[in-house]
Amino acid sequence: MEIRTLRYFLAVAREENMTRAAELLHVTQPTLSKALKALEEELGKKLFERHSFSISLTDEGMLLRDRAEDLITMADKIEREFLTLDDITGGDLYLGLGESYQIRYLAREIRTLKNLYPKLRYHITSGDTEQVTEKLDKGLLDFAVLCDTPDAKKYRYIEFPEADVWGVVMPEDCELARKERIRADDLIGLPLFTSEQSWKNDIPRWCGDRIGELNLDGSFRLSYNASIFVMEGLGYQLTFDKLVNTAKGSGLSFRPLEPRLETRLYLIWNKYQTFTPIAERFLNQIKASFTVNQSAM
């Protein structure tokens, strides 16, 4: 199975049309059809359903699409890494990030690094712990940011200088917004939003056995999307402070939880990772920066 053939396959899967895919790939349609037929024969599975004016993926085709996307991403990453091994002016960084205002620390260091190495390029994948660690484990990322304590058997890591504080985002004119802090009793019977990961791991740290008295009405991986639902009056969002605009006039308010609930953030990488020069420089810079910030606190 050749990388080129997988690129052909992904183009057809994306366009759902052989003619358009051939034009984008700058190959003839017979060449493309022959390559895909050979791929189906090699795998022993039918990958496409051919219709009069379009093509759709079979179940086997959808499975290959998911695998092929990872393989192509990895192939591109390897190619760029080798092209920049001797390039002291730049290179590519691949990061998987969870949501936190502390991501600003990484952004600042990337800005500093880019001033030193103008050809630096960065590629950001956003997601929860499961999503970013899966890509990190596959070698698709150099680093990931987690809101969970890392597995020391698999990863090396640095703790961020601060902790994220939990609270509730709510309409600014609701009765709950009159309180300075929110206790579990205040949330009983209310429709709540947070991520499934947080509902399972973080919220029980705060309310203990009373988690059964609370109602998770909807789950979100992105805080901004959840805040839109809050704005529309669908419920109350459990999230970190400073992720959602709750300034006066925004229509939303944030109130911290009582007792106080905090979550630490970690920058992680694979234990036996081999870094490109630019990734090594980035890590050394982050270590130095985090040490200075933690000393100043």
XYZ file of C-alpha atoms in Angstrom:
297
model
C 0.000 0.000 0.000
C 1.590 3.255 -1.150
C 1.208 6.692 0.419
C 0.395 8.101 -2.990
C -2.512 5.668 -3.368
C -3.847 6.658 0.042
C -3.718 10.305 -1.032
C -5.748 9.350 -4.105
C -8.235 7.499 -1.931
C -8.674 10.439 0.478
C -9.191 12.892 -2.387
C -12.002 10.776 -3.841
C -13.524 10.231 -0.388
C -13.499 13.995 0.190
C -14.821 15.041 -3.226
C -17.240 12.113 -3.680
C -16.589 12.496 -7.385
C -13.898 10.821 -9.473
C -13.603 13.591 -12.061
C -13.150 16.408 -9.515
C -10.666 14.352 -7.505
C -8.615 13.590 -10.635
C -8.499 17.300 -11.494
C -7.332 18.224 -7.989
C -4.675 15.501 -8.040
C -3.540 16.420 -11.586
C -3.919 12.845 -12.820
C -6.163 11.343 -15.454
C -9.421 9.730 -14.389
C -8.402 6.288 -15.760
C -5.163 6.476 -13.712
C -7.146 7.309 -10.581
C -9.756 4.597 -11.188
C -7.055 1.996 -11.782
C -5.219 2.932 -8.560
C -8.399 2.704 -6.449
C -9.434 -0.592 -7.998
C -5.968 -1.984 -7.200
C -6.344 -0.748 -3.621
C -9.673 -2.549 -3.232
C -8.142 -5.718 -4.622
C -5.142 -5.414 -2.286
C -7.383 -5.045 0.781
C -9.988 -7.525 -0.436
C -12.783 -5.091 0.445
C -15.120 -2.821 -1.476
C -14.316 0.766 -0.463
C -16.780 2.762 -2.561
C -20.406 2.644 -3.607
C -20.551 4.005 -7.148
C -23.640 5.991 -8.100
C -24.644 7.739 -11.323
C -23.065 11.081 -10.491
C -21.251 10.506 -7.207
C -19.280 8.070 -5.052
C -19.800 7.285 -1.367
C -17.774 5.258 1.100
C -18.728 1.820 2.330
C -18.277 0.966 6.015
C -14.862 -0.459 5.134
C -14.087 2.706 3.202
C -14.905 4.885 6.226
C -12.587 2.769 8.372
C -9.773 3.173 5.849
C -10.428 6.923 5.630
C -9.844 7.324 9.371
C -6.674 5.236 9.272
C -5.404 6.835 6.067
C -5.788 10.360 7.474
C -3.504 9.446 10.384
C -0.995 7.769 8.053
C -0.868 10.732 5.684
C -0.505 13.156 8.588
C 2.360 11.074 9.926
C 4.019 10.832 6.501
C 3.798 14.603 6.043
C 5.149 15.176 9.546
C 8.135 12.872 8.932
C 8.892 14.567 5.625
C 8.813 18.049 7.172
C 10.924 16.907 10.118
C 13.684 15.602 7.888
C 13.561 18.678 5.675
C 14.123 20.905 8.719
C 16.678 18.827 10.643
C 19.456 21.159 9.543
C 17.287 24.263 9.373
C 18.298 26.511 12.249
C 15.725 29.161 11.253
C 12.563 27.140 11.820
C 10.670 23.880 11.711
C 7.255 22.516 12.665
C 5.687 22.130 16.110
C 2.640 19.916 16.680
C 0.602 20.512 19.828
C -2.649 19.058 21.154
C -4.335 21.477 23.549
C -7.072 21.299 26.118
C -8.990 24.456 27.019
C -7.465 26.784 29.603
C -6.530 30.457 29.866
C -3.020 29.177 30.700
C -2.528 28.274 27.036
C -1.362 31.899 26.880
C 1.947 30.719 28.399
C 2.544 28.504 25.367
C 1.451 31.216 22.955
C 3.925 33.656 24.501
C 6.799 31.202 24.209
C 5.906 30.384 20.613
C 5.921 34.111 19.848
C 9.373 34.444 21.438
C 10.621 31.380 19.571
C 9.221 32.649 16.285
C 11.157 35.898 16.711
C 14.325 33.803 16.985
C 13.361 31.283 14.283
C 11.184 33.065 11.684
C 10.399 29.891 9.745
C 8.779 28.218 12.764
C 5.330 26.833 11.949
C 2.929 25.522 14.574
C 0.005 23.139 14.164
C -2.648 23.084 16.895
C -5.133 20.287 17.561
C -7.804 21.000 20.187
C -9.550 18.321 22.206
C -10.041 16.565 25.500
C -7.591 14.166 27.152
C -8.685 11.151 25.113
C -8.423 12.969 21.798
C -5.018 14.581 22.270
C -3.311 11.623 23.963
C -4.447 9.318 21.163
C -2.688 11.542 18.635
C 0.345 11.934 20.900
C 0.632 8.159 21.297
C 0.515 7.741 17.516
C 3.365 10.205 17.082
C 1.172 12.795 15.373
C 1.934 15.397 18.055
C 5.103 16.573 19.769
C 3.350 17.767 22.921
C -0.094 17.733 24.500
C -1.748 19.716 27.278
C -3.840 17.769 29.791
C -6.155 18.663 32.653
C -5.563 15.205 34.174
C -2.551 13.933 36.093
C -0.326 12.310 33.432
C 0.594 8.626 33.432
C 4.241 8.759 34.526
C 4.872 5.343 32.972
C 4.120 6.714 29.511
C 4.844 10.422 29.630
C 7.232 13.052 30.861
C 5.601 16.320 31.838
C 5.823 19.838 33.237
C 3.184 21.356 35.479
C 1.827 24.760 34.460
C 2.545 27.644 36.860
C -1.069 28.188 37.962
C -4.257 26.219 38.597
C -7.569 26.631 36.786
C -10.501 27.543 39.032
C -13.922 25.964 38.532
C -17.194 27.808 38.592
C -20.585 28.240 36.965
C -21.359 30.344 33.891
C -24.955 31.588 33.980
C -27.164 34.349 32.556
C -26.157 37.571 34.296
C -29.764 38.411 35.187
C -30.635 35.051 36.792
C -31.270 34.615 40.506
C -28.165 32.426 40.925
C -25.960 35.323 39.759
C -26.808 37.181 42.999
C -24.654 34.715 44.934
C -20.904 35.228 45.335
C -20.147 31.480 45.315
C -22.066 28.406 44.215
C -22.594 25.332 46.376
C -23.984 21.950 45.360
C -27.343 22.789 46.986
C -27.703 25.728 44.593
C -27.489 23.472 41.524
C -29.943 20.726 42.487
C -32.744 20.545 39.928
C -30.973 22.791 37.419
C -29.910 21.683 33.892
C -26.096 21.602 33.864
C -23.488 21.523 31.074
C -19.874 20.375 31.165
C -17.668 17.819 29.416
C -18.245 14.119 30.080
C -14.635 13.872 31.224
C -15.162 16.635 33.811
C -18.477 15.209 34.990
C -16.774 11.886 35.632
C -13.467 13.097 37.115
C -13.633 16.696 38.342
C -17.132 17.475 39.585
C -17.212 14.447 41.961
C -14.036 15.848 43.588
C -16.119 18.876 44.473
C -19.495 17.480 45.505
C -18.634 13.849 46.353
C -21.605 11.499 46.633
C -23.978 14.354 45.858
C -23.132 14.017 42.166
C -26.226 11.804 41.931
C -28.403 14.775 42.914
C -27.124 16.909 40.040
C -28.434 16.784 36.485
C -26.049 16.742 33.504
C -28.411 18.022 30.811
C -25.817 18.305 28.040
C -22.138 17.561 27.442
C -19.734 19.770 25.492
C -16.075 19.536 24.565
C -15.795 23.253 23.765
C -16.669 25.829 26.416
C -17.635 28.496 23.904
C -20.342 26.288 22.397
C -21.713 25.512 25.861
C -21.834 29.230 26.683
C -24.092 29.828 23.667
C -26.568 27.328 25.108
C -26.384 29.144 28.441
C -27.064 32.426 26.658
C -30.166 30.869 25.105
C -31.476 29.884 28.520
C -30.932 26.137 28.232
C -28.934 25.679 31.434
C -25.832 26.412 33.506
C -22.248 25.668 32.538
C -19.625 24.143 34.840
C -16.255 25.250 33.506
C -12.918 26.917 34.214
C -12.756 30.627 34.901
C -11.602 32.900 32.028
C -12.663 30.587 29.203
C -15.907 32.409 28.446
C -16.494 36.150 28.183
C -18.446 37.061 31.310
C -17.580 40.769 31.377
C -20.323 43.240 32.258
C -22.698 43.530 29.327
C -21.795 40.110 27.896
C -25.067 38.638 29.123
C -23.215 36.056 31.209
C -21.764 35.854 34.723
C -19.206 33.547 36.347
C -19.332 32.485 39.991
C -16.700 30.200 41.596
C -17.645 26.947 43.287
C -17.660 26.586 47.059
C -15.694 24.757 48.335
C -13.054 25.921 45.867
C -12.275 23.438 43.088
C -9.019 23.681 41.128
C -7.457 21.661 38.325
C -3.772 21.558 37.474
C -2.597 21.669 33.872
C 0.308 19.679 32.397
C 2.408 19.851 29.245
C 3.265 16.243 28.368
C 5.328 14.362 25.801
C 6.097 10.693 25.181
C 8.682 9.252 27.544
C 11.023 8.090 24.793
C 10.311 10.941 22.386
C 12.944 11.945 19.847
C 12.517 15.644 19.183
C 13.273 17.732 16.129
C 15.648 20.652 16.802
C 12.801 23.171 16.979
C 10.756 20.972 19.354
C 13.816 20.594 21.586
C 14.306 24.370 21.652
C 10.634 24.880 22.456
C 10.766 22.428 25.375
C 13.918 23.995 26.826
C 12.343 27.426 26.587
C 9.122 26.248 28.281
C 11.103 24.629 31.116
C 12.995 27.841 31.736
C 9.878 29.996 31.520
C 7.770 27.811 33.829
C 10.572 27.696 36.394
C 10.747 31.508 36.440
C 6.954 31.860 36.693
C 6.632 29.329 39.505
C 9.476 30.985 41.433
C 7.717 34.333 41.167
C 4.443 33.050 42.613
